[in-house]
Short mmCIF file of C-alpha atoms in Angstrom, two decimals:
data_model
loop_
_atom_site.label_atom_id
_atom_site.label_comp_id
_atom_site.label_asym_id
_atom_site.label_seq_id
_atom_site.Cartn_x
_atom_site.Cartn_y
_atom_site.Cartn_z
CA UNK M 2 87.66 60.74 103.85
CA UNK M 3 85.84 63.15 106.75
CA UNK M 4 88.04 66.25 107.38
CA UNK M 5 88.20 67.50 110.80
CA UNK M 6 86.31 70.34 111.75
CA UNK M 7 89.61 72.35 111.98
CA UNK M 8 90.27 71.99 108.29
CA UNK M 9 86.80 72.94 107.41
CA UNK M 10 87.36 75.69 109.30
CA UNK M 11 90.57 76.51 107.53
CA UNK M 12 89.35 75.82 104.08
CA UNK M 13 86.60 78.43 104.74
CA UNK M 14 89.04 81.09 105.70
CA UNK M 15 91.19 80.23 102.57
CA UNK M 16 87.90 80.48 100.74
CA UNK M 17 86.87 84.06 102.23
CA UNK M 18 90.53 85.31 102.16
CA UNK M 19 90.60 84.24 97.86
CA UNK M 20 87.40 85.32 97.63
CA UNK M 21 88.03 89.35 99.21
CA UNK M 22 90.87 89.65 97.69
CA UNK M 23 89.48 88.45 94.20
CA UNK M 24 86.46 90.93 94.62
CA UNK M 25 88.64 93.69 95.72
CA UNK M 26 90.69 93.43 92.90
CA UNK M 27 88.02 92.77 90.20
CA UNK M 28 84.51 93.37 91.51
CA UNK M 29 82.80 90.27 93.12
CA UNK M 30 79.76 89.44 90.10
CA UNK M 31 82.39 89.16 87.61
CA UNK M 32 84.05 85.33 89.55
CA UNK M 33 81.42 82.13 89.83
CA UNK M 34 81.72 79.41 92.23
CA UNK M 35 83.84 77.36 90.12
CA UNK M 36 87.32 80.43 90.43
CA UNK M 37 86.64 80.67 93.29
CA UNK M 38 87.38 77.21 94.50
CA UNK M 39 89.79 76.87 91.69
CA UNK M 40 91.73 80.00 93.39
CA UNK M 41 91.97 77.42 96.43
CA UNK M 42 93.02 74.16 94.48
CA UNK M 43 88.87 72.88 95.32
CA UNK M 44 86.11 71.85 93.28
CA UNK M 45 83.32 74.20 92.80
CA UNK M 46 80.71 71.61 94.37
CA UNK M 47 83.04 71.93 97.88
CA UNK M 48 81.43 75.43 97.52
CA UNK M 49 78.57 74.37 98.91
CA UNK M 50 80.14 72.75 102.08
CA UNK M 51 80.61 76.16 103.79
CA UNK M 52 78.28 78.54 101.93
CA UNK M 53 74.72 77.89 100.81
CA UNK M 54 75.09 80.61 97.92
CA UNK M 55 77.43 82.87 96.04
CA UNK M 56 75.20 85.66 97.97
CA UNK M 57 75.95 84.03 101.65
CA UNK M 58 79.31 84.39 100.96
CA UNK M 59 79.49 87.83 99.60
CA UNK M 60 77.95 88.56 103.26
CA UNK M 61 80.93 86.79 104.66
CA UNK M 62 83.20 88.80 102.90
CA UNK M 63 81.80 92.27 103.64
CA UNK M 64 81.72 91.41 107.26
CA UNK M 65 85.21 89.97 107.42
CA UNK M 66 86.67 92.54 105.55
CA UNK M 67 85.08 95.76 107.25
CA UNK M 68 86.04 94.67 110.69
CA UNK M 69 89.38 94.72 109.08
CA UNK M 70 89.22 98.04 107.74
CA UNK M 71 87.75 99.30 111.42
CA UNK M 72 90.60 97.38 112.83
CA UNK M 73 93.23 99.43 110.80
CA UNK M 74 91.79 102.50 110.55
CA UNK M 75 91.67 102.81 114.36
CA UNK M 76 87.76 102.35 114.83
CA UNK M 77 87.64 99.97 117.68
CA UNK M 78 89.36 101.81 121.15
CA UNK M 79 90.22 104.73 122.14
CA UNK M 80 92.31 106.98 119.43
CA UNK M 81 93.91 110.38 119.14
CA UNK M 82 93.76 113.05 116.20
CA UNK M 83 97.45 112.20 115.77
CA UNK M 84 96.41 108.38 114.93
CA UNK M 85 93.47 109.20 112.86
CA UNK M 86 95.89 111.64 111.18
CA UNK M 87 98.35 108.53 109.92
CA UNK M 88 95.39 106.22 109.05
CA UNK M 89 94.11 109.06 106.91
CA UNK M 90 97.68 109.44 104.98
CA UNK M 91 97.79 105.68 104.63
CA UNK M 92 94.64 105.32 103.60
CA UNK M 93 94.91 108.26 101.00
CA UNK M 94 98.10 106.69 99.53
CA UNK M 95 99.62 105.56 95.98
CA UNK M 96 100.25 102.34 97.94
CA UNK M 97 96.56 101.82 98.98
CA UNK M 98 95.23 102.92 95.56
CA UNK M 99 97.61 100.58 93.61
CA UNK M 100 96.57 97.28 96.03
CA UNK M 101 92.57 97.36 95.69
CA UNK M 102 92.72 93.51 96.98
CA UNK M 103 94.88 94.41 100.58
CA UNK M 104 92.78 97.67 101.00
CA UNK M 105 89.74 98.70 102.57
CA UNK M 106 86.94 97.15 100.77
CA UNK M 107 84.38 100.22 100.71
CA UNK M 108 86.31 102.03 97.62
CA UNK M 109 86.37 98.50 96.39
CA UNK M 110 83.23 96.86 96.49
CA UNK M 111 80.78 99.93 98.01
CA UNK M 112 78.87 100.03 94.66
CA UNK M 113 77.97 96.26 94.85
CA UNK M 114 77.53 96.45 98.49
CA UNK M 115 75.04 99.29 97.50
CA UNK M 116 73.27 96.50 94.98
CA UNK M 117 73.36 93.69 97.71
CA UNK M 118 70.88 92.61 99.79
CA UNK M 119 69.12 94.26 102.17
CA UNK M 120 71.20 91.69 104.81
CA UNK M 121 74.43 92.84 102.92
CA UNK M 122 73.72 96.50 103.37
CA UNK M 123 72.79 96.30 106.82
CA UNK M 124 76.35 94.28 107.61
CA UNK M 125 78.19 97.26 105.87
CA UNK M 126 76.06 99.75 107.92
CA UNK M 127 76.76 98.23 111.17
CA UNK M 128 81.00 98.49 110.53
CA UNK M 129 80.49 101.79 108.43
CA UNK M 130 78.80 103.72 111.47
CA UNK M 131 81.25 101.86 114.52
CA UNK M 132 83.94 103.72 112.50
CA UNK M 133 81.79 106.93 111.94
CA UNK M 134 81.09 106.42 115.67
CA UNK M 135 84.80 106.35 116.42
CA UNK M 136 85.70 109.18 114.17
CA UNK M 137 82.97 111.47 115.52
CA UNK M 138 84.65 111.29 119.41
CA UNK M 139 87.98 111.42 117.88
CA UNK M 140 87.17 114.94 115.79
CA UNK M 141 84.00 115.70 118.35
CA UNK M 142 82.25 116.09 115.44
CA UNK M 143 79.62 114.06 113.63
CA UNK M 144 79.37 115.58 110.90
CA UNK M 145 82.77 115.74 110.13
CA UNK M 146 83.36 112.08 110.51
CA UNK M 147 80.73 111.68 108.10
CA UNK M 148 82.62 114.18 105.52
CA UNK M 149 86.04 112.71 105.99
CA UNK M 150 84.95 108.96 105.53
CA UNK M 151 82.84 110.06 102.44
CA UNK M 152 85.89 111.77 101.29
CA UNK M 153 88.08 109.19 101.70
CA UNK M 154 86.55 106.50 100.14
CA UNK M 155 85.22 109.05 97.34
CA UNK M 156 88.88 109.86 96.34
CA UNK M 157 89.96 105.99 95.99
CA UNK M 158 87.08 105.38 93.73
CA UNK M 159 87.61 108.37 91.67
CA UNK M 160 91.50 108.09 91.74
CA UNK M 161 91.43 104.34 90.86
CA UNK M 162 88.85 105.40 87.52
CA UNK M 163 91.64 107.63 86.15
CA UNK M 164 94.34 106.73 84.18
CA UNK M 165 97.20 108.75 84.56
CA UNK M 166 98.88 108.21 87.83
CA UNK M 167 100.28 111.76 87.83
CA UNK M 168 96.44 112.70 88.38
CA UNK M 169 95.92 109.87 90.44
CA UNK M 170 98.43 111.49 92.93
CA UNK M 171 97.02 114.54 92.39
CA UNK M 172 93.44 113.82 93.40
CA UNK M 173 94.60 111.73 96.50
CA UNK M 174 97.56 114.07 97.62
CA UNK M 175 94.25 117.04 97.10
CA UNK M 176 92.16 115.13 99.09
CA UNK M 177 94.72 114.35 101.75
CA UNK M 178 95.23 118.38 102.22
CA UNK M 179 91.83 119.85 101.94
CA UNK M 180 90.79 116.97 105.04
CA UNK M 181 93.71 118.09 106.88
CA UNK M 182 92.64 121.47 106.71
CA UNK M 183 89.53 120.50 108.14
CA UNK M 184 91.64 119.22 111.38
CA UNK M 185 93.84 122.06 111.43
CA UNK M 186 90.96 123.65 113.35
CA UNK M 187 90.44 121.35 115.89
CA UNK M 188 91.70 121.13 120.12
CA UNK M 189 94.08 118.61 120.45
CA UNK M 190 93.29 115.19 122.30
#
């Protein structure tokens, strides 16, 4: 039985969504092709009608997830400092901490991206630099934009490594407080 092009695209999108969530929750390298396909109700052999390799899937996940992160973090279009502050508060929240599968791919997959192919790292760099440029324009400082971006991702990584919810909350709250302190002296938009 032949499936329509639309069906194939829908299946590919379901595979990307499911695989991205699994990767952000459990790590990409920990899950095999068969398990990724089983999660969407298909056999492992069907995988190769959508991707030539698991590495190609990972590249597609990185592109998809970082484009969504860019959109959520206000990296597209003009934004003001008030909107950026709201984004930072949400980013450094307990909800984001506890739901890696629904959040930004950088803290969840950063180490795997760093070990990925040059193509995957280039894709990540392109999206990260777009976010950085948007924040730099809003903040009026390239170095401050890099600093805040790094602090946000690092704070989530550190908080997720910890067991104690109260210490996790301290990490997030302290990071948010320090970042807001850096923004206090900036001229308003």
